[in-house]
Each structure stands twice: as C-alpha cells, then as structure tokens.
PDB file of C-alpha atoms and ligand atoms in Angstrom:
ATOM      1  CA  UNK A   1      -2.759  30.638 -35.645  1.00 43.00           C
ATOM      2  CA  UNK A   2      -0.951  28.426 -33.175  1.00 46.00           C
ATOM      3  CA  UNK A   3      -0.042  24.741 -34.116  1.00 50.00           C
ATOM      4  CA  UNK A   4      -2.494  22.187 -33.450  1.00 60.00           C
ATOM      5  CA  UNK A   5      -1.187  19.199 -32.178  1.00 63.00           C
ATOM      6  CA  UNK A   6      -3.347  15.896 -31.478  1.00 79.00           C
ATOM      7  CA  UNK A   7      -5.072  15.952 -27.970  1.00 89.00           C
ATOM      8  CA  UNK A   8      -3.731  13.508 -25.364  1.00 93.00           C
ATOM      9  CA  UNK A   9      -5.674  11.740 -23.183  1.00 91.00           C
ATOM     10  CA  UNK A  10      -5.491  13.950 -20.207  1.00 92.00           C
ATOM     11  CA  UNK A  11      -5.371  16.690 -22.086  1.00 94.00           C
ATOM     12  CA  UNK A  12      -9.279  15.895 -22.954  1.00 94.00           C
ATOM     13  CA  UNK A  13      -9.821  15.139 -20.097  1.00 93.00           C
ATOM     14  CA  UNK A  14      -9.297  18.657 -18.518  1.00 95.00           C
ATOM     15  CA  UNK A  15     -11.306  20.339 -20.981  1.00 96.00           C
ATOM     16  CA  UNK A  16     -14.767  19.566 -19.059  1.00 95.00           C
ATOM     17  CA  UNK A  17     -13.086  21.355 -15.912  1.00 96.00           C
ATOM     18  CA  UNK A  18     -12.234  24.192 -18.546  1.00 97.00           C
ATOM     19  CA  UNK A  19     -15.818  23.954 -19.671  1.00 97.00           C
ATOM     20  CA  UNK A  20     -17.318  24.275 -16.578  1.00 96.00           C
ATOM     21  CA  UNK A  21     -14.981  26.846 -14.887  1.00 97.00           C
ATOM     22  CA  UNK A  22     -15.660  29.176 -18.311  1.00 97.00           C
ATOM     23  CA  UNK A  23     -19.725  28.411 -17.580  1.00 97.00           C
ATOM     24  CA  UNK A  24     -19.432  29.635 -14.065  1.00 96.00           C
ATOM     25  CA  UNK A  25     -17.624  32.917 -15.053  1.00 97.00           C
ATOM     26  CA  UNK A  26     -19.754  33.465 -18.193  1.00 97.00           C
ATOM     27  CA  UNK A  27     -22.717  33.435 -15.390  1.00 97.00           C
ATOM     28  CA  UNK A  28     -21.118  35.670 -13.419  1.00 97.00           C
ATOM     29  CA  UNK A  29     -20.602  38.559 -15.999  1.00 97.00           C
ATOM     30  CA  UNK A  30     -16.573  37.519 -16.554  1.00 96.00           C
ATOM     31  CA  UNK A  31     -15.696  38.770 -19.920  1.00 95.00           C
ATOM     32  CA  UNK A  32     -11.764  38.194 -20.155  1.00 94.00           C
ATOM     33  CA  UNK A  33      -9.320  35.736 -18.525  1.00 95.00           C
ATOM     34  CA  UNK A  34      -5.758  35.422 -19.194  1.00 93.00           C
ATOM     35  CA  UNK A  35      -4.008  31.764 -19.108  1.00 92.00           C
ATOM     36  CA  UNK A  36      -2.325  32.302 -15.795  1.00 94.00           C
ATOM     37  CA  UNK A  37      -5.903  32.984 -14.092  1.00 94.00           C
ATOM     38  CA  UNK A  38      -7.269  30.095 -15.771  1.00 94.00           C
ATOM     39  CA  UNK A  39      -4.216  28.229 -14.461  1.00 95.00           C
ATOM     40  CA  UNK A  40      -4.549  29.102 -11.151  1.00 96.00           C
ATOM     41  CA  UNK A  41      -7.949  27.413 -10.918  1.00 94.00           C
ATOM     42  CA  UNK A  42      -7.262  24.380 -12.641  1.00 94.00           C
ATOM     43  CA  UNK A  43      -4.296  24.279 -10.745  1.00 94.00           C
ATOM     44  CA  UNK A  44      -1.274  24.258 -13.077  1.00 94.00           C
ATOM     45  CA  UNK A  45       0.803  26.442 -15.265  1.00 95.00           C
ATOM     46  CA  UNK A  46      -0.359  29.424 -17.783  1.00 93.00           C
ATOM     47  CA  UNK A  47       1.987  27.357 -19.997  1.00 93.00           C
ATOM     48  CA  UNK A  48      -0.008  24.541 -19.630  1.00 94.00           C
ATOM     49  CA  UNK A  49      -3.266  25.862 -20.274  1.00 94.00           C
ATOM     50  CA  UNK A  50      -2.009  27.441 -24.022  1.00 92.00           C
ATOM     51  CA  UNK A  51      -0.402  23.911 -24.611  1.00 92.00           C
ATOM     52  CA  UNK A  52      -4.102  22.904 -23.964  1.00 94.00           C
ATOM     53  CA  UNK A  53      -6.010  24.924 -26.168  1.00 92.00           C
ATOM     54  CA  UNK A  54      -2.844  25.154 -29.214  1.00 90.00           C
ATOM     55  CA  UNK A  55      -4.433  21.346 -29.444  1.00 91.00           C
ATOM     56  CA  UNK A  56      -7.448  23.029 -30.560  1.00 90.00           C
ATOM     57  CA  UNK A  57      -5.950  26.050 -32.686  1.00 87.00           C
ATOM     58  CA  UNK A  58      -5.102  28.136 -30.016  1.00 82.00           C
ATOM     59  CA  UNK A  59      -8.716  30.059 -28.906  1.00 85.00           C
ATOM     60  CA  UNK A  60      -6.733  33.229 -27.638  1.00 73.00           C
ATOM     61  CA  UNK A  61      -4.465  36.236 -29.043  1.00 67.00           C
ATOM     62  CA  UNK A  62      -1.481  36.337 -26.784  1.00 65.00           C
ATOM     63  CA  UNK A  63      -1.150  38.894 -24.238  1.00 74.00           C
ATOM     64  CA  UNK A  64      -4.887  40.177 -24.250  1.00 84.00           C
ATOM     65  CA  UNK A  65      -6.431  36.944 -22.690  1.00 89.00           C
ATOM     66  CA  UNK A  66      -9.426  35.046 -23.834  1.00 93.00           C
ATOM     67  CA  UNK A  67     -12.917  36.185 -24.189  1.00 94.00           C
ATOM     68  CA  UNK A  68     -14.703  33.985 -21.313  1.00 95.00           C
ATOM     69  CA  UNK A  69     -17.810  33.419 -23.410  1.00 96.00           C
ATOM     70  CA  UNK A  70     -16.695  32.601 -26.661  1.00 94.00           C
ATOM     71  CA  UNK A  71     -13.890  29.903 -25.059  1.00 95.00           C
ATOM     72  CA  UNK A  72     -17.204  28.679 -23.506  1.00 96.00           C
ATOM     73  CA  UNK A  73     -18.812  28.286 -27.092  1.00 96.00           C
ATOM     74  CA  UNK A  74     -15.915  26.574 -28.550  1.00 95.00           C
ATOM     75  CA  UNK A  75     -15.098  24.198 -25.677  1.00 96.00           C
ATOM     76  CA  UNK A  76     -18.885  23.363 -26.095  1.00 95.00           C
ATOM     77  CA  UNK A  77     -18.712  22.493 -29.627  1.00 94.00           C
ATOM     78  CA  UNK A  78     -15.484  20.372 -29.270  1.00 94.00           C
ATOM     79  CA  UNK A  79     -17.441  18.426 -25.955  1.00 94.00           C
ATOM     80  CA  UNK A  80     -20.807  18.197 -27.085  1.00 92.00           C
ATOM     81  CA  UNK A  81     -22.446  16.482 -30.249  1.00 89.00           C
ATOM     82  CA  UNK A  82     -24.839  19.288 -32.144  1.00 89.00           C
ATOM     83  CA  UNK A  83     -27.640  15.828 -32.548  1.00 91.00           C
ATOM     84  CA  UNK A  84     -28.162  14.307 -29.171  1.00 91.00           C
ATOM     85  CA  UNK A  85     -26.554  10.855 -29.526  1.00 94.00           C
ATOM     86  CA  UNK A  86     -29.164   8.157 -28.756  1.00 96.00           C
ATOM     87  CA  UNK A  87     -28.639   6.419 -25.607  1.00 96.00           C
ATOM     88  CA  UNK A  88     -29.379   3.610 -22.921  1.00 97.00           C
ATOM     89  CA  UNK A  89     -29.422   2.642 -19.837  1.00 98.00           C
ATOM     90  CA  UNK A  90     -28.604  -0.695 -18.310  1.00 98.00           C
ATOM     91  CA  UNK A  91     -29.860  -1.114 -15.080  1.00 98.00           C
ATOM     92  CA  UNK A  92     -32.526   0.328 -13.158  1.00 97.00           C
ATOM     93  CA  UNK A  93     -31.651   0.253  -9.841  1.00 97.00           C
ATOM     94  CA  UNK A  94     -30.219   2.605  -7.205  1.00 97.00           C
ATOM     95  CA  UNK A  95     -27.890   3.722  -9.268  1.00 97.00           C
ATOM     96  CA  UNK A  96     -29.671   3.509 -12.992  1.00 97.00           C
ATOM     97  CA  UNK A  97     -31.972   5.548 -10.643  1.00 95.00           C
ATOM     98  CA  UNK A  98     -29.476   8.143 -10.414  1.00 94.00           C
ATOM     99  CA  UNK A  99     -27.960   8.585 -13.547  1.00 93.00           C
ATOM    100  CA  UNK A 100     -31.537   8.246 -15.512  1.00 93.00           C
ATOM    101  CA  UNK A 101     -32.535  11.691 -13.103  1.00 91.00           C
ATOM    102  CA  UNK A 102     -28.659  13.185 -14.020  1.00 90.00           C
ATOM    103  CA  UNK A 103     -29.791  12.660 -17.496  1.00 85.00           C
ATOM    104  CA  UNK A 104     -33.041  14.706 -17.173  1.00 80.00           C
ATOM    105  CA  UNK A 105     -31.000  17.687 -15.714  1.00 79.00           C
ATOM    106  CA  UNK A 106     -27.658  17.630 -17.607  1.00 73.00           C
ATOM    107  CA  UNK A 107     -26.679  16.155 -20.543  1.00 75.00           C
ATOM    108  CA  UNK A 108     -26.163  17.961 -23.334  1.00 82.00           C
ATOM    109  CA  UNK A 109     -25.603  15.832 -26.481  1.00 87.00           C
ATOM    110  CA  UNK A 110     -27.178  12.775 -24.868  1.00 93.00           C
ATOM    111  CA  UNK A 111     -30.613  11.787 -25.396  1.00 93.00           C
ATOM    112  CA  UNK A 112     -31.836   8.759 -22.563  1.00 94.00           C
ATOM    113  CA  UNK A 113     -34.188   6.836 -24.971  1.00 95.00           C
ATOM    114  CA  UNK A 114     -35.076   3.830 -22.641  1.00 96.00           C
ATOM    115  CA  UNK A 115     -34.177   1.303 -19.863  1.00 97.00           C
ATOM    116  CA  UNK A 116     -33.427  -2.465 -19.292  1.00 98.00           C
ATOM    117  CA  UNK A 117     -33.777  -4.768 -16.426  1.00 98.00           C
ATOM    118  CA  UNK A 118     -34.141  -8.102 -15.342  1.00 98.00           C
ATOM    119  CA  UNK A 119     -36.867  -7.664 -12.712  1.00 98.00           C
ATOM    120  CA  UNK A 120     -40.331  -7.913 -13.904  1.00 97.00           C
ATOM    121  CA  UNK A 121     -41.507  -5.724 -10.647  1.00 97.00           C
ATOM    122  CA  UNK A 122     -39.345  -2.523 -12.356  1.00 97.00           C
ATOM    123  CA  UNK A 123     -40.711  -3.561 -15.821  1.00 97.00           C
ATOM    124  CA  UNK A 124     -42.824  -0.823 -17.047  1.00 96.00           C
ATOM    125  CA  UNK A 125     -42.127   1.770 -14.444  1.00 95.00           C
ATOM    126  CA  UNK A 126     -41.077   5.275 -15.996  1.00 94.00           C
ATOM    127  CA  UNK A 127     -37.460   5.993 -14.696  1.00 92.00           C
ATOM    128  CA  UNK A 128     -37.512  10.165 -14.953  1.00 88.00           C
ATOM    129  CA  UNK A 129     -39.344   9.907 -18.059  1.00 90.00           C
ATOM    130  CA  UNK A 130     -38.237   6.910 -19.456  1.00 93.00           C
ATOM    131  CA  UNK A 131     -39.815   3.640 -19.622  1.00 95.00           C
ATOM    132  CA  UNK A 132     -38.416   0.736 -18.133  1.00 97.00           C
ATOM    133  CA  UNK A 133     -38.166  -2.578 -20.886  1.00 98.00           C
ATOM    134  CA  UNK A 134     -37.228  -6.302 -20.537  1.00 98.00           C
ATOM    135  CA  UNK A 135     -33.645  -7.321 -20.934  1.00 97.00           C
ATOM    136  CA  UNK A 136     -35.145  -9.258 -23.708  1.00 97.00           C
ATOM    137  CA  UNK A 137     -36.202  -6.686 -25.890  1.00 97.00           C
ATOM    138  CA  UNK A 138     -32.853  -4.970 -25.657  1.00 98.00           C
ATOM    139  CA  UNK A 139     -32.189  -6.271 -29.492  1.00 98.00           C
ATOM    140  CA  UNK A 140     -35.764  -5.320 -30.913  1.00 98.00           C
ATOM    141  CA  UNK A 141     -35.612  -1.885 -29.418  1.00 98.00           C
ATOM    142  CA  UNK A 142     -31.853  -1.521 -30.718  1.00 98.00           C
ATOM    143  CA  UNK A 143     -32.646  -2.617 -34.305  1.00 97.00           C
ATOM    144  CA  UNK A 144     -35.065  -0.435 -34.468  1.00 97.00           C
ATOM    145  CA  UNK A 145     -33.793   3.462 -32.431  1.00 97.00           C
ATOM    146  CA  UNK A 146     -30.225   2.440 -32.896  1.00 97.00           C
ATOM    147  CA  UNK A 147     -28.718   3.917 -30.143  1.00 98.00           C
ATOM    148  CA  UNK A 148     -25.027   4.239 -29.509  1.00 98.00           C
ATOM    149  CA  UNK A 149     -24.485   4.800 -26.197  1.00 97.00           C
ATOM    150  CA  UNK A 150     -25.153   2.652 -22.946  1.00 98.00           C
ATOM    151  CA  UNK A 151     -25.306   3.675 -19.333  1.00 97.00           C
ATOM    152  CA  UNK A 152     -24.244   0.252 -17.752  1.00 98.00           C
ATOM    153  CA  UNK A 153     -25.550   0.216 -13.990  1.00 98.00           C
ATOM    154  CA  UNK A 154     -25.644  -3.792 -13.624  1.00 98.00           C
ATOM    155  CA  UNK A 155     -22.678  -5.813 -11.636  1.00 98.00           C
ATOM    156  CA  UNK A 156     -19.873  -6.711 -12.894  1.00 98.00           C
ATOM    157  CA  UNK A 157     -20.556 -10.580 -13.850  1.00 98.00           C
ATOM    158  CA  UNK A 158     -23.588  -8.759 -15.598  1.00 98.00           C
ATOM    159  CA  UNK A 159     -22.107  -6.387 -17.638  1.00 98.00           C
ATOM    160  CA  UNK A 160     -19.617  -8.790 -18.908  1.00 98.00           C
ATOM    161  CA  UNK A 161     -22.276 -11.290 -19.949  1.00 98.00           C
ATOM    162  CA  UNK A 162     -24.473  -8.852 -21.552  1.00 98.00           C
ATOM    163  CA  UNK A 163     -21.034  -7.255 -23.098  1.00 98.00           C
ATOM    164  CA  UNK A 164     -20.673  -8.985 -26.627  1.00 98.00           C
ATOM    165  CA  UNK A 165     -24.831  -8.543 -27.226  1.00 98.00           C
ATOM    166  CA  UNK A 166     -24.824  -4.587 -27.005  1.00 98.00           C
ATOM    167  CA  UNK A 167     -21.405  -4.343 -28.902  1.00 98.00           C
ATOM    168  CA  UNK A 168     -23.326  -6.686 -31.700  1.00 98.00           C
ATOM    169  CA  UNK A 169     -26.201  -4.343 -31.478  1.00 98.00           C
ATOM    170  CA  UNK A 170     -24.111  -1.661 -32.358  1.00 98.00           C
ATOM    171  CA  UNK A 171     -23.483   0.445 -29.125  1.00 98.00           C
ATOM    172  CA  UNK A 172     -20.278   2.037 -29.577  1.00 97.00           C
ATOM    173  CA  UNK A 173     -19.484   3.811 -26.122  1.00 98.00           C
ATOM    174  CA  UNK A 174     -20.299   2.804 -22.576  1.00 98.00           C
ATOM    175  CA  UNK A 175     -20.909   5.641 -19.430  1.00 97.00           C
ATOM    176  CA  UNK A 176     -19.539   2.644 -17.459  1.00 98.00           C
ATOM    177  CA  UNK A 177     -20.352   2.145 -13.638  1.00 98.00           C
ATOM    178  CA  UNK A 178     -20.123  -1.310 -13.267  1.00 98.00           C
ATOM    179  CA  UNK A 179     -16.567  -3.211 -12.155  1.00 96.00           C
ATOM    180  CA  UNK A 180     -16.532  -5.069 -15.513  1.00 97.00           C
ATOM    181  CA  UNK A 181     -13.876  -3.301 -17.944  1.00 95.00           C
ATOM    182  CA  UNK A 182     -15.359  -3.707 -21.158  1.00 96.00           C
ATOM    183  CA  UNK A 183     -11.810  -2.194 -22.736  1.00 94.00           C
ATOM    184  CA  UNK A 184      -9.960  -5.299 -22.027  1.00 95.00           C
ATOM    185  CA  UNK A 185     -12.066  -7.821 -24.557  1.00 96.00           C
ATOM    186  CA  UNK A 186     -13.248  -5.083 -26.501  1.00 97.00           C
ATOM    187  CA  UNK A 187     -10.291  -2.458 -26.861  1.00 97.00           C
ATOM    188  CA  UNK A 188     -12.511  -0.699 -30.062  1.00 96.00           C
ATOM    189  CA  UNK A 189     -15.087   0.251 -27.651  1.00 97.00           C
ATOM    190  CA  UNK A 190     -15.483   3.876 -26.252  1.00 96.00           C
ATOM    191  CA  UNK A 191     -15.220   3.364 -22.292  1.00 97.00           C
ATOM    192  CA  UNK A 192     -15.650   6.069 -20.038  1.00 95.00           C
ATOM    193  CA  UNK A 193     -15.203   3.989 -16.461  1.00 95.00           C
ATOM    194  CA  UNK A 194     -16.988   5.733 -12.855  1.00 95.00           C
ATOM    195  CA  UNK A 195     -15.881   4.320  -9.708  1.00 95.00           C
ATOM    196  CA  UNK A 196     -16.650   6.181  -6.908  1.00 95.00           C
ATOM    197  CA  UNK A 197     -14.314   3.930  -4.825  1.00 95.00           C
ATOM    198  CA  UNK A 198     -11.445   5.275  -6.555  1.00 94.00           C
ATOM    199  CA  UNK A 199     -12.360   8.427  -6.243  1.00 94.00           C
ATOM    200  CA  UNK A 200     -12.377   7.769  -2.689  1.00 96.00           C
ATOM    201  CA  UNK A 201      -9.692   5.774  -2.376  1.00 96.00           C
ATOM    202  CA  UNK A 202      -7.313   8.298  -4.252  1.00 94.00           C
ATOM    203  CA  UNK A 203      -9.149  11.240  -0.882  1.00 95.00           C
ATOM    204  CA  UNK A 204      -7.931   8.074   1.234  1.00 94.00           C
ATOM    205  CA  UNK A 205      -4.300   8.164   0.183  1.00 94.00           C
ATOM    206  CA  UNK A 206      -4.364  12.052   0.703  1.00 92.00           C
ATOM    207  CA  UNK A 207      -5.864  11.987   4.115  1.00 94.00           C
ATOM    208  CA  UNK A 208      -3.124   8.888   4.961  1.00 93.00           C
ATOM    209  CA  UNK A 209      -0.858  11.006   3.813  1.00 91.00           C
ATOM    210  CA  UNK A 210      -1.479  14.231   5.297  1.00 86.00           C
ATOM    211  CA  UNK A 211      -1.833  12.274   8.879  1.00 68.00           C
ATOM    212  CA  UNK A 212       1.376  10.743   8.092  1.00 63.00           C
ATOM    213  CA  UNK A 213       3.230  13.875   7.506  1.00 59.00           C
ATOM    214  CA  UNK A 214       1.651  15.438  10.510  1.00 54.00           C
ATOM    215  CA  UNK A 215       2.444  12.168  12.829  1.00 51.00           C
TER     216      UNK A 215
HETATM  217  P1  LIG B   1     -29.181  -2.370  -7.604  1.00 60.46           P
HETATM  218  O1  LIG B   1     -29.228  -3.772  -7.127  1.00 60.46           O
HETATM  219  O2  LIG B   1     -30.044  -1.352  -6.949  1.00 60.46           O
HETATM  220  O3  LIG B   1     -29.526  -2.326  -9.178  1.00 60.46           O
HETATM  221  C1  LIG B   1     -28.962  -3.200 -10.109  1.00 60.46           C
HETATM  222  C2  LIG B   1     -30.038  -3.449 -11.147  1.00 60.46           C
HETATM  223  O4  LIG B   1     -29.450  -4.138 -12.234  1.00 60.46           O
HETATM  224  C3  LIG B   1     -31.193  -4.321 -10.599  1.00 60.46           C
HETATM  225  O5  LIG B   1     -32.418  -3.667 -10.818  1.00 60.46           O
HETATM  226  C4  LIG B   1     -31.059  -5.591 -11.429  1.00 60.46           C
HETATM  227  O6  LIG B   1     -32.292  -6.200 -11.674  1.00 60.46           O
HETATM  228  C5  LIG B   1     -30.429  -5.068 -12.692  1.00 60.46           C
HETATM  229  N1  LIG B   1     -29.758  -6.082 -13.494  1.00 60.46           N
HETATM  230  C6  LIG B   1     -28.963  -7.088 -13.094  1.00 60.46           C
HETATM  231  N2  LIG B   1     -28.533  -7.793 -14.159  1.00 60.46           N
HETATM  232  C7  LIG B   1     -29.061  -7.187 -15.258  1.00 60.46           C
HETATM  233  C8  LIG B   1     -28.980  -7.437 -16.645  1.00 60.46           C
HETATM  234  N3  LIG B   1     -28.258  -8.448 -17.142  1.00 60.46           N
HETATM  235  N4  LIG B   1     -29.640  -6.625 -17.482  1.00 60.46           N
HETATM  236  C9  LIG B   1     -30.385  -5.596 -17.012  1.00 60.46           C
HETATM  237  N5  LIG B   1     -30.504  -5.311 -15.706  1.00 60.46           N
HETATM  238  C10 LIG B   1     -29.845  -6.098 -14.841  1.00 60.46           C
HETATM  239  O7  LIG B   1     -27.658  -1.952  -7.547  1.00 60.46           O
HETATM  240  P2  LIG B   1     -27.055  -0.485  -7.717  1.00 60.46           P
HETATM  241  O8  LIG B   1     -26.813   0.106  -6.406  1.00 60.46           O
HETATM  242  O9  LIG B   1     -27.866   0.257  -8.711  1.00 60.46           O
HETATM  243  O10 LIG B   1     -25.629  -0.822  -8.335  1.00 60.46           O
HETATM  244  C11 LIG B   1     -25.505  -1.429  -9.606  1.00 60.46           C
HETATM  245  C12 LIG B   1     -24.072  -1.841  -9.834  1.00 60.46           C
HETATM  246  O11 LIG B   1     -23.256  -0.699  -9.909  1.00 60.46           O
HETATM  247  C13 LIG B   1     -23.533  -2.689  -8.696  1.00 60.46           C
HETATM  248  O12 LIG B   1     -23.115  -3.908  -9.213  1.00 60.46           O
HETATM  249  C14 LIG B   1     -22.389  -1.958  -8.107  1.00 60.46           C
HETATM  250  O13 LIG B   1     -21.255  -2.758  -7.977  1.00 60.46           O
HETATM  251  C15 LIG B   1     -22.099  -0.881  -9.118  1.00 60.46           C
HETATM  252  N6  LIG B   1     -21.816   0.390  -8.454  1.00 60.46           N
HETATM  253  C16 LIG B   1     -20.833   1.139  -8.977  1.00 60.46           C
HETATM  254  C17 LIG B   1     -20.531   2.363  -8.446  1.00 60.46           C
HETATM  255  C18 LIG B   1     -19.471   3.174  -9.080  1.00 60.46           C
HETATM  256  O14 LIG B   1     -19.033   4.168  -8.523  1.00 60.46           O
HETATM  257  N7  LIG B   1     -19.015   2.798 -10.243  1.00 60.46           N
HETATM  258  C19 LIG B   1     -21.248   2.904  -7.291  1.00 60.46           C
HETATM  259  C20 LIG B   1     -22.301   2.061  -6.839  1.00 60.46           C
HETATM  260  C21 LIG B   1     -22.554   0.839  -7.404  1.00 60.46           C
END
C-alpha cells in the first residue's frame, strides 16, 4: 500500500470535485478511470491526483486504473459522517431561505434540525420542513438537541455578536455566509466561509484579464 501522508488543506478541498466527478461517471455506467483521465478533468497532473489519494492509502493498483464506483464509496466515507451531524441555521431570510431548501435536497451527513431569527413575523413559519424559533430560545433548544453545526445567514455585525453564545452552546463548525470571520477570535472553530463575491470577483479578474490580453 502506498504511504499515507497527512492531507493538506487544498488537498481536501479537491476531494468533493473528486467526489462528484466519480458520482457523475458511476451514473453513467463508467467502471474504470486511470489518474491521467481523472486529471484531465480536474485539471492537473496524473501525478497529482495519486499524490491525492496516497493521503488516503492510495485507492488504486498502478497501471490498471481505479474502479469508478468503489473510489466513489471511499471518497464518500472520508466526506461524509455515517450519523447525520445535528445542525442549525441562523437566519431565515433570503438566503437561510436557500440553504434550508439545499439542505432538503443534498446533504448527506447533515441533519437541519431548526431555525433562528429575530423577526417575530418569520417566527413559527416552517422553512422546507423546519420550524422557524426565537433567537431567544437558541440556548434551550441547544441544551437540549445539541447540535454541532450552524448555518450562519445573518450580517456580519450579527454573526459576530451572536459568535461567543453558539461557541458556548457547543457548536463546533460554522457553514459560514455571513462577512464576519469567526476564525479570527475563535481559531478552534471549524469555519467553512461562502462568499459569492469572491467567487465573482476571482471570474472578474479572469474576464479583466482575458480583455487585457486581447486589448
Ligand atoms: P435577509 O435580510 O433576507 O435575511 C437576514 C435574516 O437574518 C433576517 O430574517 C433577520 O431577521 C435575521 N437576523 C438578523 N440578525 C439576527 C440574529 N442575531 N439572529 C437571528 N437572525 C437574525 O438577508 P439575506 O439576503 O438572507 O442575507 C443575509 C446575510 O448574508 C447578509 O448580511 C449578507 O451580507 C450575507 N450574504 C452573503 C452572501 C455570500 O455569498 N456569503 C450572499 C448573500 C448575502
């Protein structure tokens, strides 16, 4: 077996482009792949992609390729908790609006148990099967379901203010969308930042770019 060295950062980070590339071939009847296929799509080397997976023990037998579905399996189990983790969302406006409806359609090893506002008019609304709660009986329904994850889909000034209650309530990881970055008082804390604006600023840059080099 190859030698497993500890995952980086972006090495993790490519494995749910793995995961979903293997998904889509699995679908399609794909049975084999060979690193420099794999490459190709991800865009980068065959060496890179066995780096990749020798992180994880390897997956593959050299020269034959891997077997599509089982590297599916696997990348599954190192992605995805077995017992849906017990989770929250902060914020249910537009975009808690959103994310509660993502929830219902994909989220494997995620459970949304309930949601928080401020505004007494969303207050007992379902949000895509989940009822909306007070902000004030975030630590009642905490010490009780225990949940570990939060959704946070308030503003920034928010999200910092409610900050040091959900850490002392025991949330341990934040699906963060607001513009406060909860990894700079709390660098223990699990922070998985969303910003569509740099998402679009980074297509920005490219499209500069591009006009740039075109004049
Ligand atoms: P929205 O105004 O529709 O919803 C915000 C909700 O948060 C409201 O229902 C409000 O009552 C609630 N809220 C405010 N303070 C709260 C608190 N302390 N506890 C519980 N609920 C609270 O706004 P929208 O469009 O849903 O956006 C929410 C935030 O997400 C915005 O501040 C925005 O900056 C950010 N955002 C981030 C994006 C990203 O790509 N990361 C994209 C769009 C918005």
């Amino acid at each position: 077996m190859a030698s497993q060295n500890k995952p980086s950062l972006p090495v993790i980070k490519r494995l749910p482009r793995y995961y979903r590339y293997l998904g889509e071939m699995a679908a399609n009847g794909v049975v084999k792949i060979s690193s420099s296929e794999l490459a190709r799509m991800m865009g980068t080397t065959a060496s890179q992609v066995r780096q990749d997976f020798n992180c994880f023990g390897g997956f593959g037998q050299q020269g034959i390729g891997y077997n599509v579905q089982m590297l599916h399996e696997e990348l599954g189990k190192l992605l995805f908790s077995p017992r849906a983790v017990p989770t929250i969302l902060i914020g249910a406006g537009n975009l808690g609006h959103t994310m509660a409806n993502y929830f219902k359609l994909d989220t494997k090893g995620f459970e949304l148990l309930a949601a928080f506002d401020i505004k007494p008019e969303l207050v007992g609304t379902t949000l895509c099967g989940v009822t909306v709660r007070p902000f004030s009986e975030i630590e009642s329904f905490c010490r009780e379901m225990n949940p570990k994850v939060a959704v946070v889909c308030i503003p920034r000034e928010a999200a910092k203010h409610a900050a040091p209650q959900l850490i002392e309530l025991g949330i341990k990881a934040f699906w963060n969308f607001s513009h406060y970055d909860f990894r700079i008082d709390y660098p223990e804390a699990i922070v998985e930042n969303v910003h569509l604006g740099d998402s679009l600023a980074t297509l920005s840059y490219e499209v500069n770019n591009m006009e740039n080099t075109n004049g």
